[in-house]
């Protein structure tokens, strides 16, 4: 009973903007590899419907990443456009109310200590967990913005696009990450670019030190 009431549900976007709610175990399995939007049609037509369904069933809080799935721990991409913009007016209004009154924003950062840390996603999931297990401690810093403060920040914002942009800014400030002007639909392309850039930077540093 407590697990049902307290454990979070993870909202993951599909390619058409619909939403599916995943259990912590299902989300953990999905997070072991960097993947794009889920295929097929989701359980709910939009994010507001998913949040309302969880509330009506007395389920745990709904967690939604800006990218619609997961991030690489150092950057915040633009919100999933389809998931954040329900086609029907009622759904859009409901999502606006949720953002202003029921939303907690969390910025999660992993301090880079040592050769390998939480933000690294350059390897497969199993190898990633193995490398983390070699560390005695793995640090994580979480900064939270309460609903009252989120609502105050959004009170002058009109439209979901402006609200989403402001929420994204608050998350970036909380985690100390970089806001990247790249759409969520290109998350996989961005991850590939990020890895290649990181490798080139390390190569140049190594060459200068030689």
C-alpha positions in Angstrom: 0.0 0.0 0.0 2.8 2.4 1.0 4.7 1.6 -2.2 1.6 2.4 -4.3 1.0 5.7 -2.5 4.6 6.9 -2.2 6.6 5.5 -5.1 6.8 7.9 -8.0 5.4 7.1 -11.5 7.6 8.2 -14.4 5.8 9.9 -17.3 7.5 9.1 -20.6 6.5 10.7 -23.9 5.6 8.8 -27.1 6.4 10.1 -30.5 2.8 11.4 -30.9 2.9 13.3 -27.6 0.9 10.8 -25.7 2.1 9.7 -22.3 2.7 6.4 -20.5 3.3 6.0 -16.8 6.1 3.7 -15.8 6.8 2.1 -12.4 10.3 2.8 -10.8 11.4 -0.7 -11.9 10.3 -0.2 -15.5 11.9 3.2 -15.6 15.1 1.8 -14.2 15.2 -0.8 -17.0 14.6 1.9 -19.6 17.3 4.2 -18.2 20.0 1.6 -18.6 20.2 2.8 -22.2 19.8 6.1 -23.9 16.6 5.9 -26.0 14.3 8.2 -27.8 10.5 8.6 -27.5 8.5 5.5 -26.9 6.8 4.0 -29.9 3.1 3.3 -30.4 0.4 5.2 -28.5 0.6 6.0 -24.8 -1.9 5.3 -22.0 -3.0 8.9 -21.8 -3.5 11.6 -24.5 -1.3 14.2 -22.8 0.6 15.0 -19.6 -2.3 16.6 -17.8 -4.5 13.5 -18.2 -1.7 11.3 -16.8 -1.3 13.5 -13.7 -5.0 13.7 -13.1 -5.3 9.9 -13.4 -2.6 9.3 -10.9 -4.2 11.8 -8.5 -7.6 10.3 -8.9 -6.2 6.8 -8.1 -4.2 8.0 -5.1 -1.0 7.0 -6.7 2.5 8.5 -6.1 3.8 11.7 -7.6 4.3 11.8 -11.4 7.9 12.6 -12.5 8.5 14.1 -16.0 11.9 14.9 -17.5 12.1 17.9 -19.8 13.4 15.6 -22.6 10.3 13.4 -22.1 12.6 10.5 -20.9 15.9 11.2 -19.3 18.8 13.6 -19.6 22.6 13.2 -19.7 22.9 14.8 -16.3 24.6 18.0 -17.4 22.2 19.6 -19.9 18.5 20.5 -20.1 17.1 20.2 -23.5 13.8 21.9 -24.6 10.6 20.4 -23.3 9.0 17.7 -25.5 6.8 20.0 -27.7 4.0 17.6 -28.3 3.7 16.3 -24.7 3.7 19.9 -23.4 1.1 21.2 -25.8 -2.1 19.2 -25.8 -4.2 19.6 -28.9 -7.5 20.1 -27.2 -8.2 23.3 -25.3 -9.3 21.5 -22.1 -6.1 19.5 -21.9 -4.0 22.6 -22.4 -5.9 24.5 -19.7 -5.6 21.6 -17.3 -1.8 21.3 -17.8 -1.5 25.1 -17.2 -3.2 24.7 -13.9 -1.0 21.8 -12.9 2.1 23.7 -13.7 1.0 26.7 -11.7 -0.4 24.9 -8.6 0.8 21.3 -8.3 4.3 21.2 -9.8 7.6 20.7 -7.9 10.7 21.3 -9.9 13.9 19.5 -9.1 17.4 20.1 -10.3 19.6 17.0 -9.8 23.4 17.4 -10.1 26.2 14.9 -9.5 29.4 16.6 -8.5 32.3 15.4 -10.7 34.7 13.8 -8.3 37.3 11.4 -9.7 37.5 9.9 -13.2 33.9 8.6 -13.3 30.7 9.9 -11.8 26.9 9.8 -12.2 26.5 12.2 -15.2 28.6 10.0 -17.4 26.5 8.2 -20.0 29.1 7.4 -22.5 28.9 3.6 -21.9 26.2 1.0 -21.8 24.0 0.7 -18.7 25.6 -2.4 -17.2 29.1 -1.0 -17.6 27.9 2.4 -16.2 26.6 0.6 -13.0 29.8 -1.4 -12.7 32.0 1.7 -12.8 29.8 3.5 -10.3 30.0 0.5 -8.0 33.8 0.9 -7.9 33.4 4.2 -6.1 33.1 4.2 -2.3 30.6 7.1 -2.4 28.5 8.5 -5.2 27.3 12.1 -4.5 24.1 13.7 -5.6 22.8 17.2 -5.0 19.1 17.9 -5.3 17.6 21.4 -5.3 13.8 21.7 -5.2 11.5 24.5 -6.1 8.2 24.3 -4.2 4.8 24.7 -6.0 4.2 28.1 -4.3 7.5 29.4 -5.8 6.8 27.7 -9.2 3.4 29.3 -9.3 4.7 32.7 -8.4 7.3 32.5 -11.2 4.6 31.5 -13.7 1.9 34.0 -12.7 2.7 36.4 -15.4 3.3 33.8 -18.1 0.7 33.2 -20.7 0.5 30.0 -22.7 2.2 26.6 -22.2 5.2 27.5 -24.3 6.1 30.4 -22.0 5.4 28.4 -18.9 7.5 25.4 -20.1 10.4 27.7 -20.9 10.3 29.3 -17.5 10.2 25.9 -15.7 13.1 24.8 -17.8 15.0 27.9 -16.8 14.3 27.2 -13.1 15.5 23.6 -13.5 18.7 24.8 -15.1 19.4 27.2 -12.3 18.7 24.6 -9.7 21.0 22.0 -11.2 23.6 24.4 -12.4 23.4 22.8 -15.9 23.4 24.1 -19.4 20.2 25.0 -21.2 20.6 23.7 -24.7 18.4 25.0 -27.6 17.8 21.5 -29.0 14.4 19.9 -29.2 13.6 16.7 -27.3 12.9 14.9 -30.6 16.7 15.2 -31.3 17.8 13.9 -28.0 19.6 11.0 -29.4 21.4 13.1 -32.0 22.4 15.5 -29.3 23.8 12.7 -27.1 25.9 11.5 -30.0 27.2 15.0 -30.6 27.9 15.5 -26.9 30.0 12.3 -26.7 32.0 13.1 -29.8 32.7 16.6 -28.6 33.8 15.2 -25.2 36.2 12.7 -26.8 37.7 15.5 -29.1 38.2 17.7 -26.0 40.0 15.0 -24.1 42.2 14.2 -27.1 43.2 17.8 -27.5 44.0 18.1 -23.7 46.0 14.9 -23.9 47.9 16.1 -27.0 48.8 19.4 -25.3 50.0 17.6 -22.2 52.3 15.3 -24.3 
